[in-house]
Each structure stands twice: as structure tokens, then as C-alpha cells.
mmCIF file of N, CA and C in Angstrom:
data_model
loop_
_atom_site.group_PDB
_atom_site.id
_atom_site.type_symbol
_atom_site.label_atom_id
_atom_site.label_comp_id
_atom_site.label_asym_id
_atom_site.label_seq_id
_atom_site.Cartn_x
_atom_site.Cartn_y
_atom_site.Cartn_z
ATOM 1 N N UNK A 1 28.982 -14.183 42.099
ATOM 2 C CA UNK A 1 27.846 -13.481 42.362
ATOM 3 C C UNK A 1 27.377 -13.757 43.746
ATOM 4 N N UNK A 2 26.455 -12.829 44.269
ATOM 5 C CA UNK A 2 26.009 -12.892 45.601
ATOM 6 C C UNK A 2 25.163 -14.107 45.661
ATOM 7 N N UNK A 3 25.310 -14.940 46.929
ATOM 8 C CA UNK A 3 24.472 -16.077 47.010
ATOM 9 C C UNK A 3 24.271 -16.175 48.577
ATOM 10 N N UNK A 4 23.042 -16.328 49.012
ATOM 11 C CA UNK A 4 22.738 -16.545 50.310
ATOM 12 C C UNK A 4 21.675 -17.736 50.200
ATOM 13 N N UNK A 5 21.989 -18.838 50.754
ATOM 14 C CA UNK A 5 21.257 -20.030 50.704
ATOM 15 C C UNK A 5 20.808 -20.610 51.973
ATOM 16 N N UNK A 6 19.579 -20.504 52.283
ATOM 17 C CA UNK A 6 19.112 -21.051 53.529
ATOM 18 C C UNK A 6 18.699 -22.432 53.566
ATOM 19 N N UNK A 7 18.730 -23.073 54.665
ATOM 20 C CA UNK A 7 18.295 -24.509 54.783
ATOM 21 C C UNK A 7 17.933 -24.769 56.213
ATOM 22 N N UNK A 8 17.307 -25.915 56.411
ATOM 23 C CA UNK A 8 16.989 -26.345 57.817
ATOM 24 C C UNK A 8 15.543 -26.052 58.294
ATOM 25 N N UNK A 9 14.780 -25.498 57.484
ATOM 26 C CA UNK A 9 13.257 -25.175 57.831
ATOM 27 C C UNK A 9 12.464 -26.482 57.800
ATOM 28 N N UNK A 10 11.307 -26.361 58.469
ATOM 29 C CA UNK A 10 10.583 -27.647 58.395
ATOM 30 C C UNK A 10 9.288 -27.489 59.351
ATOM 31 N N UNK A 11 8.644 -28.562 59.572
ATOM 32 C CA UNK A 11 7.585 -28.516 60.579
ATOM 33 C C UNK A 11 7.866 -29.098 61.933
ATOM 34 N N UNK A 12 7.661 -28.385 62.895
ATOM 35 C CA UNK A 12 8.074 -28.792 64.302
ATOM 36 C C UNK A 12 6.842 -28.478 65.263
ATOM 37 N N UNK A 13 6.857 -29.169 66.346
ATOM 38 C CA UNK A 13 5.691 -29.059 67.302
ATOM 39 C C UNK A 13 6.169 -27.848 68.286
ATOM 40 N N UNK A 14 5.047 -27.231 68.818
ATOM 41 C CA UNK A 14 5.507 -26.234 69.844
ATOM 42 C C UNK A 14 6.316 -26.719 70.963
ATOM 43 N N UNK A 15 7.333 -25.911 71.260
ATOM 44 C CA UNK A 15 8.248 -26.308 72.301
ATOM 45 C C UNK A 15 9.574 -26.957 71.680
ATOM 46 N N UNK A 16 9.438 -27.341 70.414
ATOM 47 C CA UNK A 16 10.561 -27.957 69.724
ATOM 48 C C UNK A 16 11.675 -26.997 69.334
ATOM 49 N N UNK A 17 12.697 -27.663 68.584
ATOM 50 C CA UNK A 17 13.803 -26.755 68.175
ATOM 51 C C UNK A 17 14.101 -27.047 66.645
ATOM 52 N N UNK A 18 14.655 -26.106 66.104
ATOM 53 C CA UNK A 18 15.226 -26.189 64.667
ATOM 54 C C UNK A 18 16.392 -25.317 64.660
ATOM 55 N N UNK A 19 17.387 -25.655 63.697
ATOM 56 C CA UNK A 19 18.565 -25.003 63.439
ATOM 57 C C UNK A 19 18.540 -24.470 61.938
ATOM 58 N N UNK A 20 18.438 -23.287 61.684
ATOM 59 C CA UNK A 20 18.581 -22.893 60.274
ATOM 60 C C UNK A 20 20.059 -22.502 59.944
ATOM 61 N N UNK A 21 20.401 -22.807 58.702
ATOM 62 C CA UNK A 21 21.731 -22.513 58.230
ATOM 63 C C UNK A 21 21.667 -21.621 56.997
ATOM 64 N N UNK A 22 22.579 -20.725 56.849
ATOM 65 C CA UNK A 22 22.774 -19.881 55.642
ATOM 66 C C UNK A 22 24.121 -19.886 55.153
ATOM 67 N N UNK A 23 24.380 -20.548 54.029
ATOM 68 C CA UNK A 23 25.599 -20.452 53.394
ATOM 69 C C UNK A 23 25.779 -19.308 52.478
ATOM 70 N N UNK A 24 26.760 -18.570 52.710
ATOM 71 C CA UNK A 24 26.976 -17.270 52.030
ATOM 72 C C UNK A 24 28.266 -17.350 51.182
ATOM 73 N N UNK A 25 28.316 -16.489 50.108
ATOM 74 C CA UNK A 25 29.607 -16.355 49.427
ATOM 75 C C UNK A 25 30.612 -15.737 50.193
ATOM 76 N N UNK A 26 31.805 -16.070 49.932
ATOM 77 C CA UNK A 26 32.974 -15.569 50.803
ATOM 78 C C UNK A 26 33.069 -14.162 50.958
ATOM 79 N N UNK A 27 32.933 -13.445 49.901
ATOM 80 C CA UNK A 27 33.084 -11.939 49.836
ATOM 81 C C UNK A 27 31.947 -11.307 50.715
ATOM 82 N N UNK A 28 30.698 -11.797 50.682
ATOM 83 C CA UNK A 28 29.678 -11.297 51.388
ATOM 84 C C UNK A 28 29.852 -11.542 52.873
ATOM 85 N N UNK A 29 30.246 -12.755 53.185
ATOM 86 C CA UNK A 29 30.443 -13.224 54.493
ATOM 87 C C UNK A 29 31.473 -12.425 55.200
ATOM 88 N N UNK A 30 32.600 -12.175 54.555
ATOM 89 C CA UNK A 30 33.694 -11.480 55.138
ATOM 90 C C UNK A 30 33.508 -9.984 55.273
ATOM 91 N N UNK A 31 32.648 -9.366 54.418
ATOM 92 C CA UNK A 31 32.628 -7.810 54.344
ATOM 93 C C UNK A 31 31.210 -7.349 54.789
ATOM 94 N N UNK A 32 30.195 -8.180 54.938
ATOM 95 C CA UNK A 32 28.878 -7.658 55.351
ATOM 96 C C UNK A 32 28.466 -8.236 56.686
ATOM 97 N N UNK A 33 27.448 -7.516 57.156
ATOM 98 C CA UNK A 33 26.902 -7.990 58.537
ATOM 99 C C UNK A 33 25.729 -8.865 58.239
ATOM 100 N N UNK A 34 25.811 -10.156 58.771
ATOM 101 C CA UNK A 34 24.776 -11.154 58.531
ATOM 102 C C UNK A 34 23.679 -11.067 59.574
ATOM 103 N N UNK A 35 22.449 -11.601 59.208
ATOM 104 C CA UNK A 35 21.394 -11.674 60.032
ATOM 105 C C UNK A 35 20.224 -12.459 59.512
ATOM 106 N N UNK A 36 19.060 -12.404 60.284
ATOM 107 C CA UNK A 36 17.900 -13.145 59.885
ATOM 108 C C UNK A 36 16.713 -12.220 60.002
ATOM 109 N N UNK A 37 15.830 -12.215 59.068
ATOM 110 C CA UNK A 37 14.423 -11.851 59.075
ATOM 111 C C UNK A 37 13.374 -12.837 58.935
ATOM 112 N N UNK A 38 12.193 -12.524 59.240
ATOM 113 C CA UNK A 38 11.085 -13.507 58.898
ATOM 114 C C UNK A 38 9.903 -12.673 58.490
ATOM 115 N N UNK A 39 8.948 -13.474 57.765
ATOM 116 C CA UNK A 39 7.800 -12.876 57.307
ATOM 117 C C UNK A 39 6.685 -13.963 57.384
ATOM 118 N N UNK A 40 5.741 -13.757 58.166
ATOM 119 C CA UNK A 40 4.431 -14.496 58.281
ATOM 120 C C UNK A 40 3.369 -14.119 57.298
ATOM 121 N N UNK A 41 2.611 -15.054 56.873
ATOM 122 C CA UNK A 41 1.589 -14.724 55.838
ATOM 123 C C UNK A 41 0.679 -13.513 56.339
ATOM 124 N N UNK A 42 0.587 -12.511 55.469
ATOM 125 C CA UNK A 42 -0.189 -11.350 55.831
ATOM 126 C C UNK A 42 0.446 -10.256 56.685
ATOM 127 N N UNK A 43 1.673 -10.524 57.038
ATOM 128 C CA UNK A 43 2.363 -9.556 57.984
ATOM 129 C C UNK A 43 3.623 -9.010 57.211
ATOM 130 N N UNK A 44 4.079 -7.957 57.802
ATOM 131 C CA UNK A 44 5.365 -7.309 57.405
ATOM 132 C C UNK A 44 6.505 -8.161 57.787
ATOM 133 N N UNK A 45 7.700 -7.951 57.020
ATOM 134 C CA UNK A 45 8.917 -8.524 57.286
ATOM 135 C C UNK A 45 9.255 -8.069 58.784
ATOM 136 N N UNK A 46 9.892 -8.964 59.434
ATOM 137 C CA UNK A 46 10.234 -8.690 60.910
ATOM 138 C C UNK A 46 11.685 -9.172 61.160
ATOM 139 N N UNK A 47 12.284 -8.230 61.732
ATOM 140 C CA UNK A 47 13.742 -8.467 62.242
ATOM 141 C C UNK A 47 13.759 -9.536 63.237
ATOM 142 N N UNK A 48 14.655 -10.496 63.189
ATOM 143 C CA UNK A 48 14.828 -11.556 64.102
ATOM 144 C C UNK A 48 16.147 -11.457 64.886
ATOM 145 N N UNK A 49 17.231 -11.501 64.261
ATOM 146 C CA UNK A 49 18.550 -11.499 64.860
ATOM 147 C C UNK A 49 19.572 -10.994 63.777
ATOM 148 N N UNK A 50 20.678 -10.477 64.336
ATOM 149 C CA UNK A 50 21.791 -10.171 63.541
ATOM 150 C C UNK A 50 23.036 -9.904 64.307
ATOM 151 N N UNK A 51 24.081 -10.074 63.615
ATOM 152 C CA UNK A 51 25.357 -9.522 64.176
ATOM 153 C C UNK A 51 25.433 -8.109 64.045
ATOM 154 N N UNK A 52 26.356 -7.369 64.881
ATOM 155 C CA UNK A 52 26.668 -6.018 64.658
ATOM 156 C C UNK A 52 27.978 -5.908 64.049
ATOM 157 N N UNK A 53 28.388 -4.667 63.592
ATOM 158 C CA UNK A 53 29.773 -4.454 62.901
ATOM 159 C C UNK A 53 30.786 -4.723 63.806
ATOM 160 N N UNK A 54 30.544 -4.679 65.159
ATOM 161 C CA UNK A 54 31.600 -4.941 66.162
ATOM 162 C C UNK A 54 31.591 -6.529 66.527
ATOM 163 N N UNK A 55 30.713 -7.269 66.083
ATOM 164 C CA UNK A 55 30.744 -8.785 66.328
ATOM 165 C C UNK A 55 29.776 -9.176 67.499
ATOM 166 N N UNK A 56 29.009 -8.291 68.087
ATOM 167 C CA UNK A 56 28.062 -8.661 69.064
ATOM 168 C C UNK A 56 26.866 -9.037 68.397
ATOM 169 N N UNK A 57 25.740 -9.361 69.188
ATOM 170 C CA UNK A 57 24.509 -9.840 68.543
ATOM 171 C C UNK A 57 23.298 -9.010 69.095
ATOM 172 N N UNK A 58 22.359 -8.893 68.156
ATOM 173 C CA UNK A 58 21.126 -8.267 68.517
ATOM 174 C C UNK A 58 19.890 -9.204 68.283
ATOM 175 N N UNK A 59 18.784 -9.137 69.025
ATOM 176 C CA UNK A 59 17.746 -10.002 68.907
ATOM 177 C C UNK A 59 16.424 -9.205 69.051
ATOM 178 N N UNK A 60 15.342 -9.556 68.366
ATOM 179 C CA UNK A 60 14.154 -8.861 68.544
ATOM 180 C C UNK A 60 13.647 -9.423 69.905
ATOM 181 N N UNK A 61 12.727 -8.588 70.510
ATOM 182 C CA UNK A 61 12.225 -8.981 71.945
ATOM 183 C C UNK A 61 11.429 -10.292 71.804
ATOM 184 N N UNK A 62 10.802 -10.585 70.613
ATOM 185 C CA UNK A 62 10.031 -11.772 70.546
ATOM 186 C C UNK A 62 10.775 -13.038 70.574
ATOM 187 N N UNK A 63 12.021 -13.002 70.227
ATOM 188 C CA UNK A 63 12.775 -14.240 70.190
ATOM 189 C C UNK A 63 13.926 -14.253 71.117
ATOM 190 N N UNK A 64 14.186 -13.233 71.830
ATOM 191 C CA UNK A 64 15.151 -12.998 72.810
ATOM 192 C C UNK A 64 15.153 -14.096 73.924
ATOM 193 N N UNK A 65 16.310 -14.801 74.079
ATOM 194 C CA UNK A 65 16.310 -15.921 75.164
ATOM 195 C C UNK A 65 15.984 -17.198 74.622
ATOM 196 N N UNK A 66 15.274 -17.294 73.386
ATOM 197 C CA UNK A 66 14.962 -18.552 72.727
ATOM 198 C C UNK A 66 15.840 -18.858 71.423
ATOM 199 N N UNK A 67 16.162 -17.790 70.637
ATOM 200 C CA UNK A 67 17.016 -17.978 69.545
ATOM 201 C C UNK A 67 18.353 -17.596 69.723
ATOM 202 N N UNK A 68 19.342 -18.183 69.030
ATOM 203 C CA UNK A 68 20.698 -17.775 69.074
ATOM 204 C C UNK A 68 21.268 -17.722 67.619
ATOM 205 N N UNK A 69 21.832 -16.635 67.262
ATOM 206 C CA UNK A 69 22.582 -16.554 66.046
ATOM 207 C C UNK A 69 24.040 -16.773 66.274
ATOM 208 N N UNK A 70 24.665 -17.537 65.260
ATOM 209 C CA UNK A 70 26.120 -17.846 65.495
ATOM 210 C C UNK A 70 26.676 -18.035 64.001
ATOM 211 N N UNK A 71 27.949 -18.194 63.995
ATOM 212 C CA UNK A 71 28.643 -18.387 62.737
ATOM 213 C C UNK A 71 29.788 -19.351 62.729
ATOM 214 N N UNK A 72 30.161 -19.888 61.527
ATOM 215 C CA UNK A 72 31.237 -20.759 61.295
ATOM 216 C C UNK A 72 32.002 -20.065 60.267
ATOM 217 N N UNK A 73 33.162 -19.257 60.586
ATOM 218 C CA UNK A 73 33.894 -18.611 59.630
ATOM 219 C C UNK A 73 34.524 -19.565 58.610
ATOM 220 N N UNK A 74 34.951 -20.654 58.996
ATOM 221 C CA UNK A 74 35.601 -21.531 58.016
ATOM 222 C C UNK A 74 34.618 -22.097 57.021
ATOM 223 N N UNK A 75 33.306 -22.188 57.226
ATOM 224 C CA UNK A 75 32.310 -22.624 56.335
ATOM 225 C C UNK A 75 31.558 -21.468 55.674
ATOM 226 N N UNK A 76 31.938 -20.163 56.016
ATOM 227 C CA UNK A 76 31.084 -18.994 55.495
ATOM 228 C C UNK A 76 29.612 -19.242 55.745
ATOM 229 N N UNK A 77 29.348 -19.658 56.922
ATOM 230 C CA UNK A 77 27.820 -20.030 57.196
ATOM 231 C C UNK A 77 27.390 -19.369 58.470
ATOM 232 N N UNK A 78 26.231 -18.956 58.543
ATOM 233 C CA UNK A 78 25.560 -18.269 59.746
ATOM 234 C C UNK A 78 24.482 -19.194 60.066
ATOM 235 N N UNK A 79 24.251 -19.338 61.401
ATOM 236 C CA UNK A 79 23.113 -20.283 61.745
ATOM 237 C C UNK A 79 22.099 -19.403 62.758
ATOM 238 N N UNK A 80 20.932 -19.979 62.842
ATOM 239 C CA UNK A 80 20.017 -19.486 63.744
ATOM 240 C C UNK A 80 19.306 -20.743 64.493
ATOM 241 N N UNK A 81 19.766 -20.893 65.756
ATOM 242 C CA UNK A 81 19.273 -21.948 66.470
ATOM 243 C C UNK A 81 17.972 -21.432 67.178
ATOM 244 N N UNK A 82 16.962 -22.181 67.067
ATOM 245 C CA UNK A 82 15.703 -21.706 67.491
ATOM 246 C C UNK A 82 15.191 -22.779 68.390
ATOM 247 N N UNK A 83 14.997 -22.426 69.703
ATOM 248 C CA UNK A 83 14.523 -23.212 70.712
ATOM 249 C C UNK A 83 13.158 -22.795 71.283
ATOM 250 N N UNK A 84 12.535 -23.749 71.906
ATOM 251 C CA UNK A 84 11.286 -23.463 72.519
ATOM 252 C C UNK A 84 10.269 -22.715 71.508
ATOM 253 N N UNK A 85 10.038 -23.209 70.451
ATOM 254 C CA UNK A 85 9.412 -22.687 69.294
ATOM 255 C C UNK A 85 7.838 -22.543 69.699
ATOM 256 N N UNK A 86 7.263 -21.448 69.190
ATOM 257 C CA UNK A 86 5.874 -21.123 69.509
ATOM 258 C C UNK A 86 5.220 -21.131 68.025
ATOM 259 N N UNK A 87 3.877 -21.294 68.089
ATOM 260 C CA UNK A 87 3.097 -21.154 66.814
ATOM 261 C C UNK A 87 3.367 -19.746 66.107
ATOM 262 N N UNK A 88 3.451 -18.788 66.950
ATOM 263 C CA UNK A 88 3.671 -17.397 66.362
ATOM 264 C C UNK A 88 5.070 -17.246 65.530
ATOM 265 N N UNK A 89 6.000 -18.289 65.866
ATOM 266 C CA UNK A 89 7.239 -18.190 65.127
ATOM 267 C C UNK A 89 7.077 -18.786 63.712
ATOM 268 N N UNK A 90 5.943 -19.206 63.313
ATOM 269 C CA UNK A 90 5.654 -19.705 61.882
ATOM 270 C C UNK A 90 5.879 -18.589 61.021
ATOM 271 N N UNK A 91 6.690 -18.778 59.936
ATOM 272 C CA UNK A 91 7.024 -17.758 59.011
ATOM 273 C C UNK A 91 8.085 -18.242 57.985
ATOM 274 N N UNK A 92 8.215 -17.561 56.977
ATOM 275 C CA UNK A 92 9.318 -17.750 56.101
ATOM 276 C C UNK A 92 10.575 -16.938 56.526
ATOM 277 N N UNK A 93 11.672 -17.672 56.844
ATOM 278 C CA UNK A 93 12.855 -16.944 57.443
ATOM 279 C C UNK A 93 13.881 -16.833 56.376
ATOM 280 N N UNK A 94 14.373 -15.585 56.304
ATOM 281 C CA UNK A 94 15.383 -15.161 55.325
ATOM 282 C C UNK A 94 16.729 -14.749 55.928
ATOM 283 N N UNK A 95 17.857 -15.198 55.252
ATOM 284 C CA UNK A 95 19.100 -14.842 55.549
ATOM 285 C C UNK A 95 19.421 -13.498 54.963
ATOM 286 N N UNK A 96 19.990 -12.597 55.743
ATOM 287 C CA UNK A 96 20.325 -11.250 55.228
ATOM 288 C C UNK A 96 21.772 -10.917 55.366
ATOM 289 N N UNK A 97 22.146 -9.873 54.499
ATOM 290 C CA UNK A 97 23.459 -9.316 54.540
ATOM 291 C C UNK A 97 23.461 -7.896 54.377
ATOM 292 N N UNK A 98 24.022 -7.013 55.167
ATOM 293 C CA UNK A 98 24.006 -5.715 55.061
ATOM 294 C C UNK A 98 25.425 -5.052 55.211
ATOM 295 N N UNK A 99 25.544 -3.903 54.587
ATOM 296 C CA UNK A 99 26.859 -3.355 54.612
ATOM 297 C C UNK A 99 27.123 -2.338 55.771
ATOM 298 N N UNK A 100 25.911 -1.841 56.340
ATOM 299 C CA UNK A 100 25.776 -0.928 57.427
ATOM 300 C C UNK A 100 24.499 -0.775 57.910
ATOM 301 N N UNK A 101 24.280 0.316 58.745
ATOM 302 C CA UNK A 101 22.915 0.593 59.183
ATOM 303 C C UNK A 101 21.868 0.648 58.131
ATOM 304 N N UNK A 102 20.645 0.263 58.553
ATOM 305 C CA UNK A 102 19.585 0.389 57.626
ATOM 306 C C UNK A 102 19.026 -1.177 57.147
ATOM 307 N N UNK A 103 18.300 -1.127 56.029
ATOM 308 C CA UNK A 103 17.815 -2.391 55.514
ATOM 309 C C UNK A 103 18.927 -3.311 55.042
ATOM 310 N N UNK A 104 18.675 -4.557 54.953
ATOM 311 C CA UNK A 104 19.700 -5.420 54.362
ATOM 312 C C UNK A 104 19.909 -5.102 52.894
ATOM 313 N N UNK A 105 21.057 -5.513 52.296
ATOM 314 C CA UNK A 105 21.352 -5.238 51.013
ATOM 315 C C UNK A 105 21.035 -6.554 50.164
ATOM 316 N N UNK A 106 21.184 -7.739 50.809
ATOM 317 C CA UNK A 106 20.879 -9.008 50.057
ATOM 318 C C UNK A 106 20.079 -9.847 50.959
ATOM 319 N N UNK A 107 19.391 -10.728 50.208
ATOM 320 C CA UNK A 107 18.339 -11.574 50.831
ATOM 321 C C UNK A 107 18.417 -12.964 50.258
ATOM 322 N N UNK A 108 18.387 -13.975 51.030
ATOM 323 C CA UNK A 108 18.314 -15.401 50.568
ATOM 324 C C UNK A 108 16.882 -15.769 49.981
ATOM 325 N N UNK A 109 16.724 -16.909 49.546
ATOM 326 C CA UNK A 109 15.380 -17.270 49.079
ATOM 327 C C UNK A 109 14.327 -17.662 50.100
ATOM 328 N N UNK A 110 14.729 -17.842 51.345
ATOM 329 C CA UNK A 110 13.834 -18.066 52.417
ATOM 330 C C UNK A 110 13.651 -19.620 52.690
ATOM 331 N N UNK A 111 13.442 -19.912 53.932
ATOM 332 C CA UNK A 111 13.138 -21.237 54.269
ATOM 333 C C UNK A 111 11.931 -21.299 55.162
ATOM 334 N N UNK A 112 10.932 -22.242 54.988
ATOM 335 C CA UNK A 112 9.810 -22.106 55.734
ATOM 336 C C UNK A 112 9.843 -22.863 57.042
ATOM 337 N N UNK A 113 9.402 -22.259 58.097
ATOM 338 C CA UNK A 113 9.262 -22.855 59.448
ATOM 339 C C UNK A 113 7.907 -22.697 59.849
ATOM 340 N N UNK A 114 7.373 -23.967 60.188
ATOM 341 C CA UNK A 114 5.923 -24.192 60.602
ATOM 342 C C UNK A 114 5.918 -24.756 61.965
ATOM 343 N N UNK A 115 5.377 -24.026 62.915
ATOM 344 C CA UNK A 115 5.261 -24.563 64.335
ATOM 345 C C UNK A 115 3.782 -24.858 64.575
ATOM 346 N N UNK A 116 3.462 -26.140 64.656
ATOM 347 C CA UNK A 116 2.142 -26.623 64.807
ATOM 348 C C UNK A 116 2.108 -28.005 65.384
ATOM 349 N N UNK A 117 0.984 -28.248 66.080
ATOM 350 C CA UNK A 117 0.723 -29.575 66.635
ATOM 351 C C UNK A 117 -0.118 -30.407 65.738
#
């Protein structure tokens, strides 16, 4: 069955870094486009970063230059390296998988990231 399991969230001070991991089932990892969304309390879900079907990367303007999405094919794992974190990055972060354009087809359970002094 489909599984997307995030880990790596936690509490970090402004300016700090975290790396989120998403372990995916092999069939999803091989055949879907992986990415990350986030949702802050009282706000809508927000796109953060993802791969494209051709293997390039896309980022929201709010995280561009600070976050990096990457993958380890041998481990069926996608990562989100988050540097220079800001309080406005505080949110639940979700690993996503999609078959094509549009909204993701699958979501992980989410991992909480809190940026606060």
C-alpha cells in the first residue's frame, strides 16, 4: 500500500537548519513526482518544493534560495534541506506524490516544524 512517512521536524531557532526526510514506497517513488507542501495554523496548504517530471526542481518564492529538495534513489527517500529558517516557516510539512499536473495524489502524515527563539 501507499506509504509516505516524514521525519526530521522539530523546534529550531531562527536562522537555524533542519532536514526533513520522506520515506516512500518503491512503486510511488519510481512512478510519481515527489514534493513538499506545508500548512500553518489557520492558513491554507502551501506548495513548498517539488521535482518535475523531467527531474528538475521547483520552489515557492518564499523558500527559494533557502530550501533544497533532493532524493536518494537507493533509499526511496526524498529530503527537504531547510536553511536560514524564519518564524514564518513554522508549519506542518507534508511529503507529497503526484502522477502529473495538478494537486498531489498522496500525502504523508506530516511533521511539525517550529521556528522560534
